[in-house]
mmCIF file with all atom_site columns, C-alpha atoms in Angstrom:
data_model
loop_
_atom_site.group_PDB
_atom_site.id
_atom_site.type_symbol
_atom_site.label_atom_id
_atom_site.label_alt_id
_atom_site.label_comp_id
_atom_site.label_asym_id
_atom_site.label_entity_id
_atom_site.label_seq_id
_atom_site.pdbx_PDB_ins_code
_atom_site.Cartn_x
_atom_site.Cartn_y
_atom_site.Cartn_z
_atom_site.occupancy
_atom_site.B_iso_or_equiv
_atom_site.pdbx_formal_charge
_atom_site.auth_seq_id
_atom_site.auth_comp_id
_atom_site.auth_asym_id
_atom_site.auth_atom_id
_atom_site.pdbx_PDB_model_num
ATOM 1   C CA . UNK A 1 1   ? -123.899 78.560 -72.645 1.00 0.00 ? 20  UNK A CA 1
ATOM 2   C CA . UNK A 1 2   ? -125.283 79.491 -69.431 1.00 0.00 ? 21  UNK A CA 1
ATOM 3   C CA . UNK A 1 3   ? -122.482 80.217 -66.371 1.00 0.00 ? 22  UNK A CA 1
ATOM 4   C CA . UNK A 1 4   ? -124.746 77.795 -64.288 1.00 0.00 ? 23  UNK A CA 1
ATOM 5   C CA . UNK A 1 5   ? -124.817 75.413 -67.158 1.00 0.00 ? 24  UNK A CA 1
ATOM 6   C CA . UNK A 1 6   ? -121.056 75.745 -67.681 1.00 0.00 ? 25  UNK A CA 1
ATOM 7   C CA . UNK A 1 7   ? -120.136 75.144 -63.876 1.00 0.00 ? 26  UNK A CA 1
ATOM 8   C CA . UNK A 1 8   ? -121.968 72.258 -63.758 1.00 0.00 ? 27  UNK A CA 1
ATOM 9   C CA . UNK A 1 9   ? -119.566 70.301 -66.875 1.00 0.00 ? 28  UNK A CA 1
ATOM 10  C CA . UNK A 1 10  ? -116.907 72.006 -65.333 1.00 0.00 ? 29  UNK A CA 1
ATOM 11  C CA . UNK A 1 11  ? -117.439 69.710 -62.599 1.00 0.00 ? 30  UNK A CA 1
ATOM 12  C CA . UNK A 1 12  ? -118.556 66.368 -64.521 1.00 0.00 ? 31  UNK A CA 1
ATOM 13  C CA . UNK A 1 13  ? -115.177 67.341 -66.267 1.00 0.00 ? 32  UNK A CA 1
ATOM 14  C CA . UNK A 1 14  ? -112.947 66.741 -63.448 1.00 0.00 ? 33  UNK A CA 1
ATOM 15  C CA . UNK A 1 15  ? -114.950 63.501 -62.528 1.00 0.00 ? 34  UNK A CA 1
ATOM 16  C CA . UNK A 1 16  ? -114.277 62.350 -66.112 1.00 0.00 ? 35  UNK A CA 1
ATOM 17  C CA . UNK A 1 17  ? -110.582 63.274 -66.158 1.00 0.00 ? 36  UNK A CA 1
ATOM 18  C CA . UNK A 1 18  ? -109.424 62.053 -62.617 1.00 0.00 ? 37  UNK A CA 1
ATOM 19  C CA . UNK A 1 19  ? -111.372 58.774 -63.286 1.00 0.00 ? 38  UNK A CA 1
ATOM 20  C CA . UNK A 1 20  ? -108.924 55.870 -63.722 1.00 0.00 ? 39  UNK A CA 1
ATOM 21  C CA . UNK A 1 21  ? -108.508 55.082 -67.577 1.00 0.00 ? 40  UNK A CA 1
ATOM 22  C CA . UNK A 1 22  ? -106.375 54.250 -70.499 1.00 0.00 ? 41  UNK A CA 1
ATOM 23  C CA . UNK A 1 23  ? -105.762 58.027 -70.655 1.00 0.00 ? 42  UNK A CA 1
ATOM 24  C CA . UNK A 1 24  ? -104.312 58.056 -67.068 1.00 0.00 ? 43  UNK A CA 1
ATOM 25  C CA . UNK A 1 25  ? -101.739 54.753 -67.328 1.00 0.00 ? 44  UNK A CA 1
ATOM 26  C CA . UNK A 1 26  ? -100.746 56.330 -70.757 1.00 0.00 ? 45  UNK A CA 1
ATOM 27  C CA . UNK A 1 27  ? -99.865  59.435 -69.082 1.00 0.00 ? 46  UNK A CA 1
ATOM 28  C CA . UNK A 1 28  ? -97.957  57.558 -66.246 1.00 0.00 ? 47  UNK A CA 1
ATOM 29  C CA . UNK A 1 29  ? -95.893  55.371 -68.864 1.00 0.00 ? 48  UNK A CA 1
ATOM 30  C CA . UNK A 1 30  ? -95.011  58.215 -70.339 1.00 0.00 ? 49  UNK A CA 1
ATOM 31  C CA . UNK A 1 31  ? -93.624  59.911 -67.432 1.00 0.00 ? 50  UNK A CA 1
ATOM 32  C CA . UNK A 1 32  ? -91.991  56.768 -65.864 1.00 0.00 ? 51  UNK A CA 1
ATOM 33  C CA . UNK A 1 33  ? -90.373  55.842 -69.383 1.00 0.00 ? 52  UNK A CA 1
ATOM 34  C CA . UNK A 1 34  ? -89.346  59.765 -70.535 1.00 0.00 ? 53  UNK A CA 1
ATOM 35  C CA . UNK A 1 35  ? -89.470  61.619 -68.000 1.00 0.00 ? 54  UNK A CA 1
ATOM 36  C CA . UNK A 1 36  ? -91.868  64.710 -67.434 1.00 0.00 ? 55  UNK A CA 1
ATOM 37  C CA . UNK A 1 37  ? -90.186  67.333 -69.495 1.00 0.00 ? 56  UNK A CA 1
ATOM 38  C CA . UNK A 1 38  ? -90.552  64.611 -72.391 1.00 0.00 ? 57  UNK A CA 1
ATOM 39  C CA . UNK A 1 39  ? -93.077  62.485 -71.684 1.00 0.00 ? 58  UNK A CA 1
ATOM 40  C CA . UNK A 1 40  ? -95.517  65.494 -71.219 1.00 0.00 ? 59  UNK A CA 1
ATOM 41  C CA . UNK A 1 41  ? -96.532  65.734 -75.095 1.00 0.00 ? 60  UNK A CA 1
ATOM 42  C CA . UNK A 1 42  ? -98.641  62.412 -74.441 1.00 0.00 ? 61  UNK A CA 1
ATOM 43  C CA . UNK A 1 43  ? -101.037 64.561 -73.261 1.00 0.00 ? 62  UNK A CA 1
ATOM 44  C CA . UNK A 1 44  ? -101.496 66.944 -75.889 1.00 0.00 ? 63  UNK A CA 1
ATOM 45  C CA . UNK A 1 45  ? -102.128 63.286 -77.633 1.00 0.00 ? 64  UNK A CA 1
ATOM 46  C CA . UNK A 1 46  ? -105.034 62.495 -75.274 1.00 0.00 ? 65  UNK A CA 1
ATOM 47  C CA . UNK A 1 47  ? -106.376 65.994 -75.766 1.00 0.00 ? 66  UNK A CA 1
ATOM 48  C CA . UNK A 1 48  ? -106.882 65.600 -79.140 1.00 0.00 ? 67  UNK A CA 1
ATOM 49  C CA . UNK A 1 49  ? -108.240 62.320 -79.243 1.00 0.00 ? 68  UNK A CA 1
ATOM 50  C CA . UNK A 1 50  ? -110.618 63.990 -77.099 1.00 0.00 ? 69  UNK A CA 1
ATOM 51  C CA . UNK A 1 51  ? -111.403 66.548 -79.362 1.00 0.00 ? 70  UNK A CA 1
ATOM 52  C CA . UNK A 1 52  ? -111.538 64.050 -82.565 1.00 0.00 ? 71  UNK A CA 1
ATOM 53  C CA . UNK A 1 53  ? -114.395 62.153 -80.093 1.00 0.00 ? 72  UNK A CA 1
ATOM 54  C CA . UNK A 1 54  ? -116.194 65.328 -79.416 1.00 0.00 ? 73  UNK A CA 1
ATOM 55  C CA . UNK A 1 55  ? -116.169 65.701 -83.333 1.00 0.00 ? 74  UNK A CA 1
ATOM 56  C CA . UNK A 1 56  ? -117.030 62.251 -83.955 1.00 0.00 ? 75  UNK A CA 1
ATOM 57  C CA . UNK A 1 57  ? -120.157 62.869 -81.522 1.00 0.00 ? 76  UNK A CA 1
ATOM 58  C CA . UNK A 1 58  ? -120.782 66.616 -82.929 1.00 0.00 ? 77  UNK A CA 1
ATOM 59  C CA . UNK A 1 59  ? -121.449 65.227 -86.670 1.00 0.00 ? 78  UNK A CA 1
ATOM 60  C CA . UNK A 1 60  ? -123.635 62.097 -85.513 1.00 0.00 ? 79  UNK A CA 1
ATOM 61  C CA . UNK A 1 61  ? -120.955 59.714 -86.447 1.00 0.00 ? 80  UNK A CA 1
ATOM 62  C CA . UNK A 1 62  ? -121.255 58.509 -82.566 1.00 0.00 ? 81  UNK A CA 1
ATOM 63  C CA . UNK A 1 63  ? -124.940 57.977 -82.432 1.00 0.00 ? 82  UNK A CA 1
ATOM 64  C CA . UNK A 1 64  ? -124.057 55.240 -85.382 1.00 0.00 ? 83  UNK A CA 1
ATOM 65  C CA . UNK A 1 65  ? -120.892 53.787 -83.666 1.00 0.00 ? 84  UNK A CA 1
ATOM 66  C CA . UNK A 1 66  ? -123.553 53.728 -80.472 1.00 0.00 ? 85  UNK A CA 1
ATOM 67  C CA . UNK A 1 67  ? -126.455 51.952 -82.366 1.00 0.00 ? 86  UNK A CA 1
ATOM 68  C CA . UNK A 1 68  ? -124.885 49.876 -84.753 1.00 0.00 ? 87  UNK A CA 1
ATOM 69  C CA . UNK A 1 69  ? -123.663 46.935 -83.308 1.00 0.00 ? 88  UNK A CA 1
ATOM 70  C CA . UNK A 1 70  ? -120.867 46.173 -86.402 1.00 0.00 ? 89  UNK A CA 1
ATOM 71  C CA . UNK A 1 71  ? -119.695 49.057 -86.190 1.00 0.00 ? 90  UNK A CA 1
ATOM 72  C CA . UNK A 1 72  ? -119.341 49.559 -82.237 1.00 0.00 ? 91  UNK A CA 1
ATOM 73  C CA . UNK A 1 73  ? -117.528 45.992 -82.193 1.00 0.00 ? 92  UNK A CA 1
ATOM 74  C CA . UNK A 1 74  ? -115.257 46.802 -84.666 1.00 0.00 ? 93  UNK A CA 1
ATOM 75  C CA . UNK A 1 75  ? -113.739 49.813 -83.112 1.00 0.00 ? 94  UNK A CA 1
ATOM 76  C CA . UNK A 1 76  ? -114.526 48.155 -79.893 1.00 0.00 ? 95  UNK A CA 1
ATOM 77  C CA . UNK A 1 77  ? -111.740 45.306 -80.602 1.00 0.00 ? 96  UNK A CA 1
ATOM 78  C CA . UNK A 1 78  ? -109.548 47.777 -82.427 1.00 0.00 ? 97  UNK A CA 1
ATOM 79  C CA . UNK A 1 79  ? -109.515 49.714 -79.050 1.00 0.00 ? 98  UNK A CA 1
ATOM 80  C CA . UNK A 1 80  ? -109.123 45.825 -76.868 1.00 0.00 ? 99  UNK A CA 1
ATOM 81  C CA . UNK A 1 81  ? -106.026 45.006 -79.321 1.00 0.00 ? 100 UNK A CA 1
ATOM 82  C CA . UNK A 1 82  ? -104.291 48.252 -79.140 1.00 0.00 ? 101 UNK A CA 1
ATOM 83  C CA . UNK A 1 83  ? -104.022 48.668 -75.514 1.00 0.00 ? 102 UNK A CA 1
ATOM 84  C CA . UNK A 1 84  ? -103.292 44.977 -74.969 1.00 0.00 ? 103 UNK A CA 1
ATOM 85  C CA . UNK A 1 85  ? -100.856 45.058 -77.323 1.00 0.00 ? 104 UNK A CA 1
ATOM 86  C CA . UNK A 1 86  ? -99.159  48.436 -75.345 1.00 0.00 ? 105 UNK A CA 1
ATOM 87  C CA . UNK A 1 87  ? -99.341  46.432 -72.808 1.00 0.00 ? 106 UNK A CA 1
ATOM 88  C CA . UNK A 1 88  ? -97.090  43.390 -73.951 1.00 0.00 ? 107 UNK A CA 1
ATOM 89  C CA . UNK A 1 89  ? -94.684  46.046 -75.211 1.00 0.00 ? 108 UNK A CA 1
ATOM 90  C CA . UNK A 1 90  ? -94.648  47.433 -71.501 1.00 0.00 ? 109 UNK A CA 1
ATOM 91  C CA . UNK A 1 91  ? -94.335  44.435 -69.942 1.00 0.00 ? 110 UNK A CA 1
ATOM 92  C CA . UNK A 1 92  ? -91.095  43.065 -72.373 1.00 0.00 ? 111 UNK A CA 1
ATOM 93  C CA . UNK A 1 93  ? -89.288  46.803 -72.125 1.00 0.00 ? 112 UNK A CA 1
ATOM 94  C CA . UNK A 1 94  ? -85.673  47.035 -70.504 1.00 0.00 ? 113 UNK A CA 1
ATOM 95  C CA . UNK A 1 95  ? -84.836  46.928 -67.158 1.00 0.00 ? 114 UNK A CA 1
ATOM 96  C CA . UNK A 1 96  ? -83.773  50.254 -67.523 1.00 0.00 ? 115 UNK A CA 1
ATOM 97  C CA . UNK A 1 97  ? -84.737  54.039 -67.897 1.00 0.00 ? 116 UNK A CA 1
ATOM 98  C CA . UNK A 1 98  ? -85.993  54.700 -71.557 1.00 0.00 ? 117 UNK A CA 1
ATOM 99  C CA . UNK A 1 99  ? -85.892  58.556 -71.325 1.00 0.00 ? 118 UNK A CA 1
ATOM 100 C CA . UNK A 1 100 ? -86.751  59.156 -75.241 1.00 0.00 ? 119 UNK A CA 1
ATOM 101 C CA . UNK A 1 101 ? -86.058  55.539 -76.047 1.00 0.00 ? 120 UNK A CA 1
ATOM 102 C CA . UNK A 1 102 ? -87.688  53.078 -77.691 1.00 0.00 ? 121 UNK A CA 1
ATOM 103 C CA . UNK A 1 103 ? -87.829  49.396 -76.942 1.00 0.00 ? 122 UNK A CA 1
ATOM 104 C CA . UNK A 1 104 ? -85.565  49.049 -79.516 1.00 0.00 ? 123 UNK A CA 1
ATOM 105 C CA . UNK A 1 105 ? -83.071  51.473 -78.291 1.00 0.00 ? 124 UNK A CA 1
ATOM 106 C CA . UNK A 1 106 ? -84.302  54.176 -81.168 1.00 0.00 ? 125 UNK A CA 1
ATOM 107 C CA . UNK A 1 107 ? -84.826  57.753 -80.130 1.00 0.00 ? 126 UNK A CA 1
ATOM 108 C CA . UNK A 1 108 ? -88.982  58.057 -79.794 1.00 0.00 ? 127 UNK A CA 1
ATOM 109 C CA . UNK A 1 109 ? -90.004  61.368 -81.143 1.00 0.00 ? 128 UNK A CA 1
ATOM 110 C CA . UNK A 1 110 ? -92.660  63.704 -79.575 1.00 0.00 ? 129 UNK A CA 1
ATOM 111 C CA . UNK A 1 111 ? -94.723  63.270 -82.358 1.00 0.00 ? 130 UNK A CA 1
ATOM 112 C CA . UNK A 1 112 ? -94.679  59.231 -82.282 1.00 0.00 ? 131 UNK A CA 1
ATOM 113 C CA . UNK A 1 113 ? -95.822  60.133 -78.329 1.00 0.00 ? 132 UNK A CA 1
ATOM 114 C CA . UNK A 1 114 ? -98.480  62.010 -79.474 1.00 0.00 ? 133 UNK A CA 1
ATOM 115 C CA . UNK A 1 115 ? -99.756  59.940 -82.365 1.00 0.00 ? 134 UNK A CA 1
ATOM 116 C CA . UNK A 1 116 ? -99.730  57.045 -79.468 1.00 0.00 ? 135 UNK A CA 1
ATOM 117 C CA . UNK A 1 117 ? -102.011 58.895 -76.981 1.00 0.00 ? 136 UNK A CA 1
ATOM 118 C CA . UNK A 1 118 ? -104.357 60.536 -79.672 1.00 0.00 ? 137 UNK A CA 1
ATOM 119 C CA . UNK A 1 119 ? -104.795 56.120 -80.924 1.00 0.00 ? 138 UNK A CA 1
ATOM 120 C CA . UNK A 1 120 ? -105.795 55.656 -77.290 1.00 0.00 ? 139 UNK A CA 1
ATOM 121 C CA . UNK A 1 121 ? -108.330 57.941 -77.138 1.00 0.00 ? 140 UNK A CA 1
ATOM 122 C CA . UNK A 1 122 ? -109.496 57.165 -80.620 1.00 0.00 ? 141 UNK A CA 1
ATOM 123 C CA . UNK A 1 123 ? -110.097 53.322 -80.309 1.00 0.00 ? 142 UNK A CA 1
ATOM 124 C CA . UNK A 1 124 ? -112.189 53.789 -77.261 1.00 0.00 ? 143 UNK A CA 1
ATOM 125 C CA . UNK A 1 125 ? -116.090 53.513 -78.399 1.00 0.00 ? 144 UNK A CA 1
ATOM 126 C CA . UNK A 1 126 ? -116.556 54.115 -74.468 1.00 0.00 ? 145 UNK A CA 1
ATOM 127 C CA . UNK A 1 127 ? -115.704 57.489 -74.834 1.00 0.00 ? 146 UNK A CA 1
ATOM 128 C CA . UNK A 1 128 ? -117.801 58.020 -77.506 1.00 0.00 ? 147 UNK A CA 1
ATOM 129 C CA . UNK A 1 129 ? -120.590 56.429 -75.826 1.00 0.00 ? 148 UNK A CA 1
ATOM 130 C CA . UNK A 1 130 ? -119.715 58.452 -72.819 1.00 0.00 ? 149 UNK A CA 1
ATOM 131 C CA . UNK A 1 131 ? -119.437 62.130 -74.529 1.00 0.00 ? 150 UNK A CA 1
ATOM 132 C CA . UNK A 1 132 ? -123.092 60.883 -76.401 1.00 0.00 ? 151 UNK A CA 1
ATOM 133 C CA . UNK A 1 133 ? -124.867 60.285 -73.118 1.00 0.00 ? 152 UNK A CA 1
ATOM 134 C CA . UNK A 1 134 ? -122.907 63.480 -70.922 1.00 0.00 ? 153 UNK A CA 1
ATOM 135 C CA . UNK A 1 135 ? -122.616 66.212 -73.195 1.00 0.00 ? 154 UNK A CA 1
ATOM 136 C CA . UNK A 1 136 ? -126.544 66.004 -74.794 1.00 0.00 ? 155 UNK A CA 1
ATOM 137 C CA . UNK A 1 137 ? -127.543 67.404 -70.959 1.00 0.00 ? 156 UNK A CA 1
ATOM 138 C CA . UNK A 1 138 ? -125.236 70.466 -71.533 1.00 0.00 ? 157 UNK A CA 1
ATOM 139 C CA . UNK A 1 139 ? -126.587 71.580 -75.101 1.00 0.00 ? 158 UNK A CA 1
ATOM 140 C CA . UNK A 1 140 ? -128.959 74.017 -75.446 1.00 0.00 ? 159 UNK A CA 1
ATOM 141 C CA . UNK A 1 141 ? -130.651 73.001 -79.032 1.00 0.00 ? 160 UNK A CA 1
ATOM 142 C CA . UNK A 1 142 ? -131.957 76.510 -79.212 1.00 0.00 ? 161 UNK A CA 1
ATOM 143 C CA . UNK A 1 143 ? -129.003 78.264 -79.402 1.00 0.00 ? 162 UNK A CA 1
ATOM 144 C CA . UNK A 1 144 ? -125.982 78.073 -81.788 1.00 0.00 ? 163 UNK A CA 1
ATOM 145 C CA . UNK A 1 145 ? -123.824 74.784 -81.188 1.00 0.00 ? 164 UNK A CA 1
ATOM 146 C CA . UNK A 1 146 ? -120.185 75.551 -82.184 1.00 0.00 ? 165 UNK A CA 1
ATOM 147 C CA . UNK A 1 147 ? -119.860 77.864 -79.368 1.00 0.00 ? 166 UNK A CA 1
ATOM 148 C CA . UNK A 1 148 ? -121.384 75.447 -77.182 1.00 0.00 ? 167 UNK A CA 1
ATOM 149 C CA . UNK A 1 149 ? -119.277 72.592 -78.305 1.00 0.00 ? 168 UNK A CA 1
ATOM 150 C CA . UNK A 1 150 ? -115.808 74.930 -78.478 1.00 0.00 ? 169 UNK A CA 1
ATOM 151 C CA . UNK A 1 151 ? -116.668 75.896 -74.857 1.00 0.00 ? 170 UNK A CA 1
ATOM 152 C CA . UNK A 1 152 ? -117.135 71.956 -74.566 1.00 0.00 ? 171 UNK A CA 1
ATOM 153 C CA . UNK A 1 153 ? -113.879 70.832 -76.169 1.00 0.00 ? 172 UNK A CA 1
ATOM 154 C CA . UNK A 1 154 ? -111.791 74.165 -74.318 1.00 0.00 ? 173 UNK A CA 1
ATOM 155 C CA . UNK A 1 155 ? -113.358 72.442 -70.729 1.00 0.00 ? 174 UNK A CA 1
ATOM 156 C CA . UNK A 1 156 ? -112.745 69.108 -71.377 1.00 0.00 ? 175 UNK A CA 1
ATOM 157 C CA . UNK A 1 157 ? -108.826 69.826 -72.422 1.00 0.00 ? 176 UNK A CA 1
ATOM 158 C CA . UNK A 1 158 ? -108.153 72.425 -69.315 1.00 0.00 ? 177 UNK A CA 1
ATOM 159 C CA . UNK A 1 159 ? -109.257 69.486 -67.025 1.00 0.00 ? 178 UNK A CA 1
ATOM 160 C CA . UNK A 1 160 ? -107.408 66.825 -68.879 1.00 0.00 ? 179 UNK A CA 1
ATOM 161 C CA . UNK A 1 161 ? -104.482 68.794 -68.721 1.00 0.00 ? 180 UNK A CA 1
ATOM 162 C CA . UNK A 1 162 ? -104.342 69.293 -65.231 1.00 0.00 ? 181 UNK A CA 1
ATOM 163 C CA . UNK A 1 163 ? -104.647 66.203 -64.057 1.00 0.00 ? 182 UNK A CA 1
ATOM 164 C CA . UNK A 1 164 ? -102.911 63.910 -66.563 1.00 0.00 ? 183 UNK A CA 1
ATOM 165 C CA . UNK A 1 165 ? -100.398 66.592 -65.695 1.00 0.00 ? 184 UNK A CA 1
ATOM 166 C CA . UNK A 1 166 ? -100.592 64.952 -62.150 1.00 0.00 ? 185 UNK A CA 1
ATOM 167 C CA . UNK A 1 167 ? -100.267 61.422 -63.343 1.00 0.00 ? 186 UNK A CA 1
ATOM 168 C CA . UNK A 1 168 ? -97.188  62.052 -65.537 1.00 0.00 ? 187 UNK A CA 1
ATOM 169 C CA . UNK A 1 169 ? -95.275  64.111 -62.987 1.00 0.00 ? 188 UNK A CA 1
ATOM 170 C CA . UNK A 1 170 ? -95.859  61.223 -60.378 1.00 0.00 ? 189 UNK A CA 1
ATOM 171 C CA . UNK A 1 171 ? -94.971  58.803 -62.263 1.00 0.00 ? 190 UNK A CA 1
ATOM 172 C CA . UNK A 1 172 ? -91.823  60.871 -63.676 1.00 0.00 ? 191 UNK A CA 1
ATOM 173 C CA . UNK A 1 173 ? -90.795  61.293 -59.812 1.00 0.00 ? 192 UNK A CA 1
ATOM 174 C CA . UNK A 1 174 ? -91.175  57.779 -59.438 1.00 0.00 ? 193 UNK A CA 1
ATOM 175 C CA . UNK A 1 175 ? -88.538  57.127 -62.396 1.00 0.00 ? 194 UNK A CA 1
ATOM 176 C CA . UNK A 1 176 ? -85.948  59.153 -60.770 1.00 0.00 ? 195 UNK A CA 1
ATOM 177 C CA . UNK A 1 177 ? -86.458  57.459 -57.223 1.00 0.00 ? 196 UNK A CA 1
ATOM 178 C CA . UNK A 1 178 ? -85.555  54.051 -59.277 1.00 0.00 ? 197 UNK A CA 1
ATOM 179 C CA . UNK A 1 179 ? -81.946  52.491 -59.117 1.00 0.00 ? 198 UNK A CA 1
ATOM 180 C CA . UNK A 1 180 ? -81.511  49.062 -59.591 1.00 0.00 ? 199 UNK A CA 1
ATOM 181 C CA . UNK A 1 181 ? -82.894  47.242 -62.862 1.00 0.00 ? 200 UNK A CA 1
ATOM 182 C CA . UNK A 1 182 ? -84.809  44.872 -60.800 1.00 0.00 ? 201 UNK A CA 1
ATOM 183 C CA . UNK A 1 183 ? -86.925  48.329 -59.689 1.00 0.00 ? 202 UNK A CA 1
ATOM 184 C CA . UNK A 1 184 ? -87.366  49.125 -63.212 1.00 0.00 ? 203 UNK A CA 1
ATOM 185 C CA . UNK A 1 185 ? -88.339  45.740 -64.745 1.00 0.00 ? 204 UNK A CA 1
ATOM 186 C CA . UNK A 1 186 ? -91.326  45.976 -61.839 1.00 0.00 ? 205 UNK A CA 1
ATOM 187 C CA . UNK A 1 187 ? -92.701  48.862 -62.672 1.00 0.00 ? 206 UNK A CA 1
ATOM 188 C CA . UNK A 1 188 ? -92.534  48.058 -66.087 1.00 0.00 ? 207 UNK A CA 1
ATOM 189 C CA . UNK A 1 189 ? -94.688  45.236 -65.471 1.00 0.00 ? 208 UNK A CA 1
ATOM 190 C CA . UNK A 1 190 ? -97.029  46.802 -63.410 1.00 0.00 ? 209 UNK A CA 1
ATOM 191 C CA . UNK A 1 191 ? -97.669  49.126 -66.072 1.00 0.00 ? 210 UNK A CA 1
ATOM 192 C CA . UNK A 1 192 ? -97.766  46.537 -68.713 1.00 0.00 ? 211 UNK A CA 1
ATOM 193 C CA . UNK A 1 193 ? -100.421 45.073 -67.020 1.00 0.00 ? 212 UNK A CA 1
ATOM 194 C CA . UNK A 1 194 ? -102.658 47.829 -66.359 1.00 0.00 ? 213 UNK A CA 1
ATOM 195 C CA . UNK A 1 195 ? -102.421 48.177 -70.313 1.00 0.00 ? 214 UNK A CA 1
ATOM 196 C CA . UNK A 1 196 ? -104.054 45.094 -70.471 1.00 0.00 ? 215 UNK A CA 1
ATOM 197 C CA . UNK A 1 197 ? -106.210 45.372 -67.689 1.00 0.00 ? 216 UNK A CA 1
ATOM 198 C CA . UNK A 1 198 ? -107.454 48.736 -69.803 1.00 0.00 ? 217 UNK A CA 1
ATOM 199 C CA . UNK A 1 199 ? -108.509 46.417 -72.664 1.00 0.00 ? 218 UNK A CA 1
ATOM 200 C CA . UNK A 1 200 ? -110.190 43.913 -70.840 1.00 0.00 ? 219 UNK A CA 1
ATOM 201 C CA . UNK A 1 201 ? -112.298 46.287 -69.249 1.00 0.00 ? 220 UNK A CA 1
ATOM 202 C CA . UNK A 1 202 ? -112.846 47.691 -72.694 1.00 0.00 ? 221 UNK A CA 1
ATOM 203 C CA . UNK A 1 203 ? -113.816 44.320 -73.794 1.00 0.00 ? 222 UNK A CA 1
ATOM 204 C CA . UNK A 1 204 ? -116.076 43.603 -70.665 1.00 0.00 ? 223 UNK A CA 1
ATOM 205 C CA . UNK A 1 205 ? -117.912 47.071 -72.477 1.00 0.00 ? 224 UNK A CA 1
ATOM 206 C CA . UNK A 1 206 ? -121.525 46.831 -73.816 1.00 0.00 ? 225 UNK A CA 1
ATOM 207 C CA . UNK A 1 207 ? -123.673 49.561 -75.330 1.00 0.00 ? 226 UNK A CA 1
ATOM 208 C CA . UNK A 1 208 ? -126.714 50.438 -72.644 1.00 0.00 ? 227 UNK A CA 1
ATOM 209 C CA . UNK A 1 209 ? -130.050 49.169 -74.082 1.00 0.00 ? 228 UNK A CA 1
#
């Protein structure tokens, strides 16, 4: 990949990243509900999600998710009832600091954190859609692609990183500034919602063309 070519993803890649997203309010839950030393592994979560879409668009299977209308609805709807569904858990959590709890007062391991971003990611045809219509203008055909794509994937995580980074930390400073339950049961909520404001948007989504 060209330096000129690579500069210019580089940029698309933080105008993909800072855009507001399922990816971003999962980073902030995280950091409002953990902490930022704990909540942080969302984000390896989101990164590979990321990279399991790049894959999914590398081997064609996100041309057919993009023209086949069963199969975009399907994982379209997956994608609507998984966030709303975050979002109804948000919304009925504790009035209280979870920092590595669960709703039901259960310690929440890293790995159930990461498994819950990387499902974001995953049940979001958007993305797919998205990565099929960006990262074609980036690929030259006449040179190898798994470079191309590795350079592709390594971009797209840096920039991810960075700023869900951002969104967790705030959102972790914003835990620590909160005292009284009342506080806590708002925020909550506010994140519950944009949960399901996420999946309404993603159900609002229509394949171009």
């Amino acid at each position: 990949m060209e330096l000129s070519t690579w500069l210019a993803f580089f940029a698309a890649s933080w105008a993909i990243s800072i855009s507001p997203g399922p990816g971003a309010v999962a980073s902030m839950s995280a950091g409002l509900n953990h902490g930022f030393r704990y909540g942080y592994v969302t984000i390896f979560g989101l990164v590979l999600g990321i990279w399991t879409q790049l894959l999914i668009v590398g081997v064609g299977l996100g041309a057919l998710i993009a023209a086949s209308g069963t199969a975009f609805t399907v994982v379209k709807w997956l994608g609507v009832a998984y966030l709303v569904w975050l979002g109804i858990a948000q919304w009925r959590a504790p009035a209280r600091p979870m920092v590595a709890l669960s709703d039901s007062g259960e310690v929440v391991t890293q790995r159930a954190l990461i498994l819950k971003a990387w499902l974001i990611n995953i049940v979001n045809p958007k993305g797919t859609v998205f990565l099929l219509a960006v990262v074609p203008q980036f690929i030259n055909l006449a040179q190898p692609l798994l470079p191309q794509y590795l350079i592709i994937g390594a971009t797209l995580a840096f920039t991810d990183l960075v700023v869900m980074t951002g969104y967790t930390a705030l959102a972790a400073k914003v835990l620590g500034a909160l005292k009284e339950p009342s506080h806590i049961r708002a925020m909550n909520r506010v994140f519950g919602s944009l949960f399901v404001i996420a999946g309404s948007l993603l159900a609002l989504f229509k394949r171009s063309g």
